[in-house]
Amino acid sequence: MRRAWNWLMSRLYRSLADAHRHFGNLYGNRQDHWLAIENYTRALVHDPAYTQAYYSRGVLYWREVDNPYRAIQDLSRVLELDERWADAYFNRAVAHRMRQEREQAVADFRAYLAYGDDEFWLGSAGRQLAELQEEMDEQGRPDGQAPRQV
């Protein structure tokens, strides 16, 4: 009996989490980003391992409300739950780049290149990775200058 009760309660909480995620998606589509974030947060109260809610909230944090720090937290949680979630690496790389955390962004773009399968985003990750490496090379020079062309 107790086992059945636990199963029933877990289904109830997951259903509530799904409903809040659904409302988060609706509010996000309406450009009401704070209500979307609030609903993703409510979904996570009901299901703390709901990777899609962490992912959606994380993307909103960096892309729509200019909070890359919170985005990194959420996207890192996604990757703790599913280390092969390629889009989480890409989005976390962008958030790291916004915070001028180049080494972390490089690592995440490389991970996206290893796990991703979308040709467009693979190309974008490759270009951003090259830009970051060039920036890091230029910063590493004592005079801050780019190398001479011969």
mmCIF file of C-alpha atoms in Angstrom:
data_model
loop_
_atom_site.group_PDB
_atom_site.id
_atom_site.type_symbol
_atom_site.label_atom_id
_atom_site.label_comp_id
_atom_site.label_asym_id
_atom_site.label_seq_id
_atom_site.Cartn_x
_atom_site.Cartn_y
_atom_site.Cartn_z
ATOM 1 C CA MET A 1 0.000 0.000 0.000
ATOM 2 C CA ARG A 2 2.770 2.422 0.926
ATOM 3 C CA ARG A 3 4.554 1.685 -2.331
ATOM 4 C CA ALA A 4 1.417 2.461 -4.334
ATOM 5 C CA TRP A 5 0.945 5.690 -2.390
ATOM 6 C CA ASN A 6 4.539 6.760 -3.108
ATOM 7 C CA TRP A 7 4.100 5.986 -6.794
ATOM 8 C CA LEU A 8 0.852 7.974 -6.902
ATOM 9 C CA MET A 9 2.446 10.958 -5.177
ATOM 10 C CA SER A 10 5.449 10.888 -7.514
ATOM 11 C CA ARG A 11 3.085 10.928 -10.522
ATOM 12 C CA LEU A 12 1.164 13.846 -8.980
ATOM 13 C CA TYR A 13 4.327 15.881 -8.414
ATOM 14 C CA ARG A 14 5.581 15.132 -11.926
ATOM 15 C CA SER A 15 2.225 16.203 -13.368
ATOM 16 C CA LEU A 16 2.405 19.463 -11.437
ATOM 17 C CA ALA A 17 5.979 19.980 -12.654
ATOM 18 C CA ASP A 18 4.870 19.328 -16.244
ATOM 19 C CA ALA A 19 2.055 21.848 -15.887
ATOM 20 C CA HIS A 20 4.403 24.542 -14.580
ATOM 21 C CA ARG A 21 6.903 23.820 -17.348
ATOM 22 C CA HIS A 22 4.072 24.146 -19.855
ATOM 23 C CA PHE A 23 3.116 27.549 -18.401
ATOM 24 C CA GLY A 24 6.774 28.536 -18.424
ATOM 25 C CA ASN A 25 6.881 27.788 -22.137
ATOM 26 C CA LEU A 26 3.678 29.766 -22.724
ATOM 27 C CA TYR A 27 4.944 32.813 -20.837
ATOM 28 C CA GLY A 28 8.309 32.577 -22.593
ATOM 29 C CA ASN A 29 6.547 32.584 -25.969
ATOM 30 C CA ARG A 30 4.643 35.704 -24.883
ATOM 31 C CA GLN A 31 7.932 37.407 -23.972
ATOM 32 C CA ASP A 32 6.917 37.493 -20.285
ATOM 33 C CA HIS A 33 10.251 36.089 -19.202
ATOM 34 C CA TRP A 34 9.982 36.604 -15.444
ATOM 35 C CA LEU A 35 6.693 34.690 -15.281
ATOM 36 C CA ALA A 36 8.281 31.963 -17.388
ATOM 37 C CA ILE A 37 11.222 31.764 -14.974
ATOM 38 C CA GLU A 38 8.816 31.671 -12.025
ATOM 39 C CA ASN A 39 6.941 28.731 -13.543
ATOM 40 C CA TYR A 40 10.130 26.814 -14.358
ATOM 41 C CA THR A 41 11.152 27.370 -10.746
ATOM 42 C CA ARG A 42 7.816 25.984 -9.552
ATOM 43 C CA ALA A 43 8.297 22.957 -11.791
ATOM 44 C CA LEU A 44 11.647 22.352 -10.092
ATOM 45 C CA VAL A 45 10.031 22.508 -6.657
ATOM 46 C CA HIS A 46 7.844 19.569 -7.679
ATOM 47 C CA ASP A 47 10.604 17.699 -9.520
ATOM 48 C CA PRO A 48 14.162 18.761 -8.555
ATOM 49 C CA ALA A 49 15.643 16.558 -11.299
ATOM 50 C CA TYR A 50 13.606 18.068 -14.145
ATOM 51 C CA THR A 51 16.412 18.761 -16.607
ATOM 52 C CA GLN A 52 14.218 20.428 -19.225
ATOM 53 C CA ALA A 53 13.010 23.008 -16.684
ATOM 54 C CA TYR A 54 16.599 23.801 -15.639
ATOM 55 C CA TYR A 55 17.613 24.053 -19.272
ATOM 56 C CA SER A 56 14.742 26.349 -20.283
ATOM 57 C CA ARG A 57 15.232 28.593 -17.264
ATOM 58 C CA GLY A 58 18.981 28.730 -17.845
ATOM 59 C CA VAL A 59 18.571 29.814 -21.449
ATOM 60 C CA LEU A 60 16.139 32.539 -20.413
ATOM 61 C CA TYR A 61 18.552 33.794 -17.780
ATOM 62 C CA TRP A 62 21.378 34.545 -20.216
ATOM 63 C CA ARG A 63 19.409 35.289 -23.364
ATOM 64 C CA GLU A 64 16.463 37.313 -22.117
ATOM 65 C CA VAL A 65 17.175 38.762 -18.656
ATOM 66 C CA ASP A 66 20.954 39.260 -18.869
ATOM 67 C CA ASN A 67 21.873 37.091 -15.912
ATOM 68 C CA PRO A 68 24.615 34.778 -17.172
ATOM 69 C CA TYR A 69 25.625 33.808 -13.621
ATOM 70 C CA ARG A 70 22.231 32.195 -12.941
ATOM 71 C CA ALA A 71 22.266 30.678 -16.427
ATOM 72 C CA ILE A 72 25.566 28.963 -15.665
ATOM 73 C CA GLN A 73 24.136 27.567 -12.429
ATOM 74 C CA ASP A 74 21.082 26.087 -14.159
ATOM 75 C CA LEU A 75 22.966 24.764 -17.168
ATOM 76 C CA SER A 76 25.579 23.210 -14.888
ATOM 77 C CA ARG A 77 22.763 21.409 -13.072
ATOM 78 C CA VAL A 78 21.489 20.105 -16.410
ATOM 79 C CA LEU A 79 24.938 18.698 -17.113
ATOM 80 C CA GLU A 80 25.134 17.117 -13.657
ATOM 81 C CA LEU A 81 21.921 15.274 -14.486
ATOM 82 C CA ASP A 82 22.813 14.502 -18.121
ATOM 83 C CA GLU A 83 26.456 15.049 -19.098
ATOM 84 C CA ARG A 84 25.754 14.573 -22.810
ATOM 85 C CA TRP A 85 23.136 17.341 -23.162
ATOM 86 C CA ALA A 86 24.942 19.137 -25.995
ATOM 87 C CA ASP A 87 22.752 22.249 -26.081
ATOM 88 C CA ALA A 88 23.453 22.871 -22.402
ATOM 89 C CA TYR A 89 27.184 23.009 -23.180
ATOM 90 C CA PHE A 90 26.622 25.484 -26.006
ATOM 91 C CA ASN A 91 24.392 27.778 -23.950
ATOM 92 C CA ARG A 92 26.649 27.598 -20.907
ATOM 93 C CA ALA A 93 29.593 28.511 -23.156
ATOM 94 C CA VAL A 94 27.726 31.620 -24.301
ATOM 95 C CA ALA A 95 26.953 32.553 -20.690
ATOM 96 C CA HIS A 96 30.610 32.071 -19.725
ATOM 97 C CA ARG A 97 31.617 34.228 -22.667
ATOM 98 C CA MET A 98 29.257 36.981 -21.482
ATOM 99 C CA ARG A 99 31.087 36.897 -18.137
ATOM 100 C CA GLN A 100 34.505 36.999 -19.856
ATOM 101 C CA GLU A 101 35.269 33.500 -18.529
ATOM 102 C CA ARG A 102 37.130 32.451 -21.638
ATOM 103 C CA GLU A 103 38.681 29.186 -20.431
ATOM 104 C CA GLN A 104 35.321 27.840 -19.291
ATOM 105 C CA ALA A 105 33.667 28.963 -22.534
ATOM 106 C CA VAL A 106 36.392 27.215 -24.562
ATOM 107 C CA ALA A 107 35.880 23.986 -22.617
ATOM 108 C CA ASP A 108 32.108 24.111 -23.139
ATOM 109 C CA PHE A 109 32.359 24.883 -26.865
ATOM 110 C CA ARG A 110 34.731 21.920 -27.210
ATOM 111 C CA ALA A 111 32.240 19.716 -25.387
ATOM 112 C CA TYR A 112 29.477 20.922 -27.712
ATOM 113 C CA LEU A 113 31.661 20.067 -30.702
ATOM 114 C CA ALA A 114 32.081 16.557 -29.242
ATOM 115 C CA TYR A 115 28.400 15.934 -28.434
ATOM 116 C CA GLY A 116 26.427 18.237 -30.747
ATOM 117 C CA ASP A 117 24.877 17.130 -34.010
ATOM 118 C CA ASP A 118 23.274 20.273 -35.475
ATOM 119 C CA GLU A 119 25.428 21.512 -38.380
ATOM 120 C CA PHE A 120 24.462 25.176 -37.912
ATOM 121 C CA TRP A 121 25.301 25.245 -34.208
ATOM 122 C CA LEU A 122 28.435 23.151 -34.733
ATOM 123 C CA GLY A 123 29.618 25.826 -37.158
ATOM 124 C CA SER A 124 28.745 28.584 -34.695
ATOM 125 C CA ALA A 125 30.549 26.789 -31.864
ATOM 126 C CA GLY A 126 33.622 26.320 -34.050
ATOM 127 C CA ARG A 127 33.701 30.006 -35.015
ATOM 128 C CA GLN A 128 33.220 31.175 -31.430
ATOM 129 C CA LEU A 129 35.886 28.772 -30.220
ATOM 130 C CA ALA A 130 38.352 30.167 -32.787
ATOM 131 C CA GLU A 131 37.490 33.749 -31.739
ATOM 132 C CA LEU A 132 38.008 32.927 -28.079
ATOM 133 C CA GLN A 133 41.329 31.234 -28.724
ATOM 134 C CA GLU A 134 42.487 34.243 -30.744
ATOM 135 C CA GLU A 135 41.421 36.608 -27.925
ATOM 136 C CA MET A 136 43.271 34.482 -25.398
ATOM 137 C CA ASP A 137 46.389 34.387 -27.612
ATOM 138 C CA GLU A 138 46.336 38.178 -27.962
ATOM 139 C CA GLN A 139 45.906 38.655 -24.215
ATOM 140 C CA GLY A 140 48.825 36.340 -23.544
ATOM 141 C CA ARG A 141 51.251 38.523 -25.516
ATOM 142 C CA PRO A 142 53.340 40.842 -23.357
ATOM 143 C CA ASP A 143 52.585 43.891 -25.530
ATOM 144 C CA GLY A 144 48.947 42.956 -26.081
ATOM 145 C CA GLN A 145 49.504 43.169 -29.853
ATOM 146 C CA ALA A 146 48.505 40.666 -32.466
ATOM 147 C CA PRO A 147 51.346 38.827 -34.193
ATOM 148 C CA ARG A 148 52.878 40.489 -37.237
ATOM 149 C CA GLN A 149 51.895 39.247 -40.663
ATOM 150 C CA VAL A 150 54.919 38.240 -42.718
#
